[in-house]
Amino acid sequence: MTIQEIERYLKKHHFLIFKYQSAYYTLMRSSSRFCNQYTLIATDTFNQQRNSLEELCEQVYICNGTLLGEAIKYIEIPKWEDVSWETYEAVRHSAIVHGNEIHFFYKQRDYWIAHASDGSSHLSDDLGNTQRFSSCRDLFRYARIDGKTLKDIWEDVSVDAC
C-alpha cells in the first residue's frame, strides 16, 4: 500500500485499521475549517497527530523503531470477514481504541466486554458475574477467567462479535 492509496481511502472513510507485524494501528483523518489532521493511534502508546499524512509518515515511529512511512509498504489490511480480526491483539485494539463491545465464548459460557459512559469497562458472563475496571486497558491487563488472563485463554475463545 502507498501513502497516496491511504490518502484516497481516508477521504472516503473515517479511519483505517491495519496490522504491522503483530500490532494493530488505526489511522484517522479529521477536518476543521482550516486544515486536515492525521492521527496514528496505537493500542498502547500516545496518539501521534500531524497536519498531513506525509508528515505523519516521515516523523512517527511505530513498533521496533520503524518509521511509519517505511512500515506502510508492509502493512496488512485484513478483509472484514478474516479470522485475524478475532485474534487477541485485534480484539484488544478494537475494544481499547474504538470502544467496541466484544462478545465471545469460552468453555461453553458467554462473555462480553462493554464500556460505560464514565470510561470504565467491564467483563461480564452469562451467570451474572461482572468484573469492573477503570479503563478498557486495565480490563485486558487484570481481568481473569478461571484464574487466567484473557491473553492466556484467547486461543480457546470463539469470538461472536467485535
PDB file of C-alpha atoms in Angstrom:
ATOM      1  CA  MET A   1       0.000   0.000   0.000  1.00  0.00           C
ATOM      2  CA  THR A   2       1.193   3.529  -0.685  1.00  0.00           C
ATOM      3  CA  ILE A   3       0.672   6.831   1.105  1.00  0.00           C
ATOM      4  CA  GLN A   4      -1.450   8.013  -1.833  1.00  0.00           C
ATOM      5  CA  GLU A   5      -3.713   4.943  -1.595  1.00  0.00           C
ATOM      6  CA  ILE A   6      -4.180   5.515   2.130  1.00  0.00           C
ATOM      7  CA  GLU A   7      -4.907   9.199   1.499  1.00  0.00           C
ATOM      8  CA  ARG A   8      -7.623   8.267  -1.033  1.00  0.00           C
ATOM      9  CA  TYR A   9      -9.092   5.697   1.358  1.00  0.00           C
ATOM     10  CA  LEU A  10      -9.235   8.196   4.239  1.00  0.00           C
ATOM     11  CA  LYS A  11     -11.105  10.689   2.053  1.00  0.00           C
ATOM     12  CA  LYS A  12     -13.948   8.153   1.805  1.00  0.00           C
ATOM     13  CA  HIS A  13     -13.749   6.539   5.269  1.00  0.00           C
ATOM     14  CA  HIS A  14     -13.310   7.866   8.816  1.00  0.00           C
ATOM     15  CA  PHE A  15     -10.432   5.552   9.672  1.00  0.00           C
ATOM     16  CA  LEU A  16      -8.231   2.698   8.501  1.00  0.00           C
ATOM     17  CA  ILE A  17      -7.222  -0.154  10.793  1.00  0.00           C
ATOM     18  CA  PHE A  18      -4.089  -2.017   9.788  1.00  0.00           C
ATOM     19  CA  LYS A  19      -1.709  -4.618  11.112  1.00  0.00           C
ATOM     20  CA  TYR A  20       2.057  -4.266  11.113  1.00  0.00           C
ATOM     21  CA  GLN A  21       3.926  -7.293  12.392  1.00  0.00           C
ATOM     22  CA  SER A  22       1.677  -8.436  15.255  1.00  0.00           C
ATOM     23  CA  ALA A  23       0.383  -4.998  16.305  1.00  0.00           C
ATOM     24  CA  TYR A  24      -2.777  -3.215  15.170  1.00  0.00           C
ATOM     25  CA  TYR A  25      -3.000   0.521  14.460  1.00  0.00           C
ATOM     26  CA  THR A  26      -5.640   2.997  13.354  1.00  0.00           C
ATOM     27  CA  LEU A  27      -5.082   5.923  11.011  1.00  0.00           C
ATOM     28  CA  MET A  28      -7.706   8.677  11.188  1.00  0.00           C
ATOM     29  CA  ARG A  29      -8.279  11.834   9.201  1.00  0.00           C
ATOM     30  CA  SER A  30     -10.214  14.704  10.725  1.00  0.00           C
ATOM     31  CA  SER A  31     -11.041  18.052   9.176  1.00  0.00           C
ATOM     32  CA  SER A  32     -11.510  21.520  10.518  1.00  0.00           C
ATOM     33  CA  ARG A  33     -12.342  24.685   8.627  1.00  0.00           C
ATOM     34  CA  PHE A  34      -8.664  25.363   8.084  1.00  0.00           C
ATOM     35  CA  CYS A  35      -6.883  22.043   7.638  1.00  0.00           C
ATOM     36  CA  ASN A  36      -6.875  18.276   7.843  1.00  0.00           C
ATOM     37  CA  GLN A  37      -5.330  16.418  10.760  1.00  0.00           C
ATOM     38  CA  TYR A  38      -3.996  12.877  10.529  1.00  0.00           C
ATOM     39  CA  THR A  39      -3.686  10.743  13.642  1.00  0.00           C
ATOM     40  CA  LEU A  40      -1.968   7.423  14.223  1.00  0.00           C
ATOM     41  CA  ILE A  41      -3.496   5.516  17.129  1.00  0.00           C
ATOM     42  CA  ALA A  42      -1.663   2.540  18.585  1.00  0.00           C
ATOM     43  CA  THR A  43      -3.220   0.363  21.265  1.00  0.00           C
ATOM     44  CA  ASP A  44      -0.705   1.209  23.988  1.00  0.00           C
ATOM     45  CA  THR A  45       1.032   4.473  23.123  1.00  0.00           C
ATOM     46  CA  PHE A  46       0.064   8.113  22.847  1.00  0.00           C
ATOM     47  CA  ASN A  47      -1.693   9.240  19.700  1.00  0.00           C
ATOM     48  CA  GLN A  48       0.512  10.939  17.145  1.00  0.00           C
ATOM     49  CA  GLN A  49      -1.054  13.759  15.130  1.00  0.00           C
ATOM     50  CA  ARG A  50       0.254  15.792  12.194  1.00  0.00           C
ATOM     51  CA  ASN A  51      -1.135  18.200   9.586  1.00  0.00           C
ATOM     52  CA  SER A  52      -0.530  15.800   6.705  1.00  0.00           C
ATOM     53  CA  LEU A  53      -0.228  12.094   6.163  1.00  0.00           C
ATOM     54  CA  GLU A  54       3.227  12.705   4.683  1.00  0.00           C
ATOM     55  CA  GLU A  55       4.391  14.418   7.910  1.00  0.00           C
ATOM     56  CA  LEU A  56       2.999  11.560   9.963  1.00  0.00           C
ATOM     57  CA  CYS A  57       4.826   9.023   7.788  1.00  0.00           C
ATOM     58  CA  GLU A  58       8.110  10.959   7.908  1.00  0.00           C
ATOM     59  CA  GLN A  59       8.123  11.759  11.647  1.00  0.00           C
ATOM     60  CA  VAL A  60       6.380   8.967  13.562  1.00  0.00           C
ATOM     61  CA  TYR A  61       7.901   5.652  14.567  1.00  0.00           C
ATOM     62  CA  ILE A  62       5.912   2.533  15.345  1.00  0.00           C
ATOM     63  CA  CYS A  63       6.916  -0.854  16.779  1.00  0.00           C
ATOM     64  CA  ASN A  64      10.606  -1.727  16.795  1.00  0.00           C
ATOM     65  CA  GLY A  65      11.503   1.864  15.873  1.00  0.00           C
ATOM     66  CA  THR A  66      10.232   1.579  12.301  1.00  0.00           C
ATOM     67  CA  LEU A  67       9.266   4.824  10.604  1.00  0.00           C
ATOM     68  CA  LEU A  68       5.572   4.762   9.680  1.00  0.00           C
ATOM     69  CA  GLY A  69       6.398   5.632   6.066  1.00  0.00           C
ATOM     70  CA  GLU A  70       8.597   2.536   5.799  1.00  0.00           C
ATOM     71  CA  ALA A  71       6.087   0.312   7.607  1.00  0.00           C
ATOM     72  CA  ILE A  72       3.270   1.306   5.238  1.00  0.00           C
ATOM     73  CA  LYS A  73       4.935  -0.717   2.487  1.00  0.00           C
ATOM     74  CA  TYR A  74       4.405  -3.869   4.560  1.00  0.00           C
ATOM     75  CA  ILE A  75       1.131  -3.313   6.394  1.00  0.00           C
ATOM     76  CA  GLU A  76      -1.681  -5.832   6.256  1.00  0.00           C
ATOM     77  CA  ILE A  77      -5.311  -4.816   5.946  1.00  0.00           C
ATOM     78  CA  PRO A  78      -7.318  -7.976   6.507  1.00  0.00           C
ATOM     79  CA  LYS A  79     -10.765  -8.231   4.939  1.00  0.00           C
ATOM     80  CA  TRP A  80     -13.564  -7.722   7.474  1.00  0.00           C
ATOM     81  CA  GLU A  81     -14.555 -11.394   7.453  1.00  0.00           C
ATOM     82  CA  ASP A  82     -10.949 -12.538   8.010  1.00  0.00           C
ATOM     83  CA  VAL A  83     -10.348 -14.519  11.218  1.00  0.00           C
ATOM     84  CA  SER A  84      -7.327 -12.346  12.047  1.00  0.00           C
ATOM     85  CA  TRP A  85      -9.824  -9.783  13.447  1.00  0.00           C
ATOM     86  CA  GLU A  86     -10.587 -12.349  16.164  1.00  0.00           C
ATOM     87  CA  THR A  87      -7.020 -12.546  17.459  1.00  0.00           C
ATOM     88  CA  TYR A  88      -6.275 -11.229  20.926  1.00  0.00           C
ATOM     89  CA  GLU A  89      -4.338  -8.198  19.640  1.00  0.00           C
ATOM     90  CA  ALA A  90      -7.015  -7.255  17.086  1.00  0.00           C
ATOM     91  CA  VAL A  91      -9.865  -7.573  19.582  1.00  0.00           C
ATOM     92  CA  ARG A  92      -7.892  -5.661  22.203  1.00  0.00           C
ATOM     93  CA  HIS A  93      -7.236  -2.823  19.724  1.00  0.00           C
ATOM     94  CA  SER A  94     -10.889  -2.780  18.684  1.00  0.00           C
ATOM     95  CA  ALA A  95     -12.070  -2.535  22.292  1.00  0.00           C
ATOM     96  CA  ILE A  96      -9.458  -0.064  23.586  1.00  0.00           C
ATOM     97  CA  VAL A  97      -9.161   2.273  20.601  1.00  0.00           C
ATOM     98  CA  HIS A  98     -12.645   2.107  19.091  1.00  0.00           C
ATOM     99  CA  GLY A  99     -14.703   1.284  22.185  1.00  0.00           C
ATOM    100  CA  ASN A 100     -16.289  -1.735  20.519  1.00  0.00           C
ATOM    101  CA  GLU A 101     -18.219  -4.228  22.592  1.00  0.00           C
ATOM    102  CA  ILE A 102     -16.733  -7.709  22.393  1.00  0.00           C
ATOM    103  CA  HIS A 103     -18.807 -10.895  22.687  1.00  0.00           C
ATOM    104  CA  PHE A 104     -17.083 -14.250  22.980  1.00  0.00           C
ATOM    105  CA  PHE A 105     -17.485 -17.842  24.131  1.00  0.00           C
ATOM    106  CA  TYR A 106     -15.080 -19.701  26.388  1.00  0.00           C
ATOM    107  CA  LYS A 107     -15.662 -23.167  27.816  1.00  0.00           C
ATOM    108  CA  GLN A 108     -19.341 -23.146  26.787  1.00  0.00           C
ATOM    109  CA  ARG A 109     -20.050 -19.816  28.510  1.00  0.00           C
ATOM    110  CA  ASP A 110     -20.909 -16.427  27.059  1.00  0.00           C
ATOM    111  CA  TYR A 111     -18.799 -13.388  27.950  1.00  0.00           C
ATOM    112  CA  TRP A 112     -18.834  -9.778  26.867  1.00  0.00           C
ATOM    113  CA  ILE A 113     -16.742  -6.690  27.299  1.00  0.00           C
ATOM    114  CA  ALA A 114     -18.688  -3.440  27.464  1.00  0.00           C
ATOM    115  CA  HIS A 115     -17.945   0.181  28.264  1.00  0.00           C
ATOM    116  CA  ALA A 116     -19.674   2.761  30.456  1.00  0.00           C
ATOM    117  CA  SER A 117     -20.009   6.481  29.786  1.00  0.00           C
ATOM    118  CA  ASP A 118     -17.591   7.254  32.649  1.00  0.00           C
ATOM    119  CA  GLY A 119     -14.753   5.500  30.779  1.00  0.00           C
ATOM    120  CA  SER A 120     -14.869   2.318  32.828  1.00  0.00           C
ATOM    121  CA  SER A 121     -15.166  -1.126  31.256  1.00  0.00           C
ATOM    122  CA  HIS A 122     -16.479  -4.425  32.466  1.00  0.00           C
ATOM    123  CA  LEU A 123     -16.238  -8.111  31.664  1.00  0.00           C
ATOM    124  CA  SER A 124     -19.485  -9.977  32.305  1.00  0.00           C
ATOM    125  CA  ASP A 125     -20.642 -13.543  31.836  1.00  0.00           C
ATOM    126  CA  ASP A 126     -23.950 -15.329  31.332  1.00  0.00           C
ATOM    127  CA  LEU A 127     -24.101 -16.280  35.032  1.00  0.00           C
ATOM    128  CA  GLY A 128     -24.310 -12.629  36.106  1.00  0.00           C
ATOM    129  CA  ASN A 129     -20.693 -12.250  37.207  1.00  0.00           C
ATOM    130  CA  THR A 130     -19.101  -8.899  36.398  1.00  0.00           C
ATOM    131  CA  GLN A 131     -15.567  -7.597  36.806  1.00  0.00           C
ATOM    132  CA  ARG A 132     -15.299  -3.783  36.619  1.00  0.00           C
ATOM    133  CA  PHE A 133     -12.202  -1.804  35.685  1.00  0.00           C
ATOM    134  CA  SER A 134     -11.383   1.895  35.472  1.00  0.00           C
ATOM    135  CA  SER A 135     -10.383   1.523  31.809  1.00  0.00           C
ATOM    136  CA  CYS A 136     -10.546  -0.978  28.987  1.00  0.00           C
ATOM    137  CA  ARG A 137      -6.755  -1.197  29.043  1.00  0.00           C
ATOM    138  CA  ASP A 138      -6.930  -2.245  32.718  1.00  0.00           C
ATOM    139  CA  LEU A 139      -9.601  -4.798  31.865  1.00  0.00           C
ATOM    140  CA  PHE A 140      -7.309  -6.513  29.366  1.00  0.00           C
ATOM    141  CA  ARG A 141      -4.462  -6.340  31.864  1.00  0.00           C
ATOM    142  CA  TYR A 142      -6.240  -7.519  35.028  1.00  0.00           C
ATOM    143  CA  ALA A 143      -9.436  -9.419  34.130  1.00  0.00           C
ATOM    144  CA  ARG A 144      -9.403 -13.119  34.955  1.00  0.00           C
ATOM    145  CA  ILE A 145     -11.475 -16.066  33.803  1.00  0.00           C
ATOM    146  CA  ASP A 146     -10.816 -19.287  35.672  1.00  0.00           C
ATOM    147  CA  GLY A 147      -7.776 -17.561  37.194  1.00  0.00           C
ATOM    148  CA  LYS A 148      -6.227 -16.866  33.762  1.00  0.00           C
ATOM    149  CA  THR A 149      -5.728 -13.615  31.859  1.00  0.00           C
ATOM    150  CA  LEU A 150      -7.672 -13.005  28.673  1.00  0.00           C
ATOM    151  CA  LYS A 151      -4.450 -13.322  26.712  1.00  0.00           C
ATOM    152  CA  ASP A 152      -3.821 -16.740  28.264  1.00  0.00           C
ATOM    153  CA  ILE A 153      -7.235 -18.117  27.297  1.00  0.00           C
ATOM    154  CA  TRP A 154      -7.643 -16.412  23.922  1.00  0.00           C
ATOM    155  CA  GLU A 155      -6.580 -19.382  21.778  1.00  0.00           C
ATOM    156  CA  ASP A 156      -9.556 -21.275  23.236  1.00  0.00           C
ATOM    157  CA  VAL A 157     -12.019 -18.410  22.713  1.00  0.00           C
ATOM    158  CA  SER A 158     -14.577 -18.171  19.945  1.00  0.00           C
ATOM    159  CA  VAL A 159     -15.379 -14.544  19.096  1.00  0.00           C
ATOM    160  CA  ASP A 160     -19.019 -13.837  18.339  1.00  0.00           C
ATOM    161  CA  ALA A 161     -18.888 -10.084  17.721  1.00  0.00           C
ATOM    162  CA  CYS A 162     -16.411  -7.244  17.950  1.00  0.00           C
TER     163      CYS A 162
END
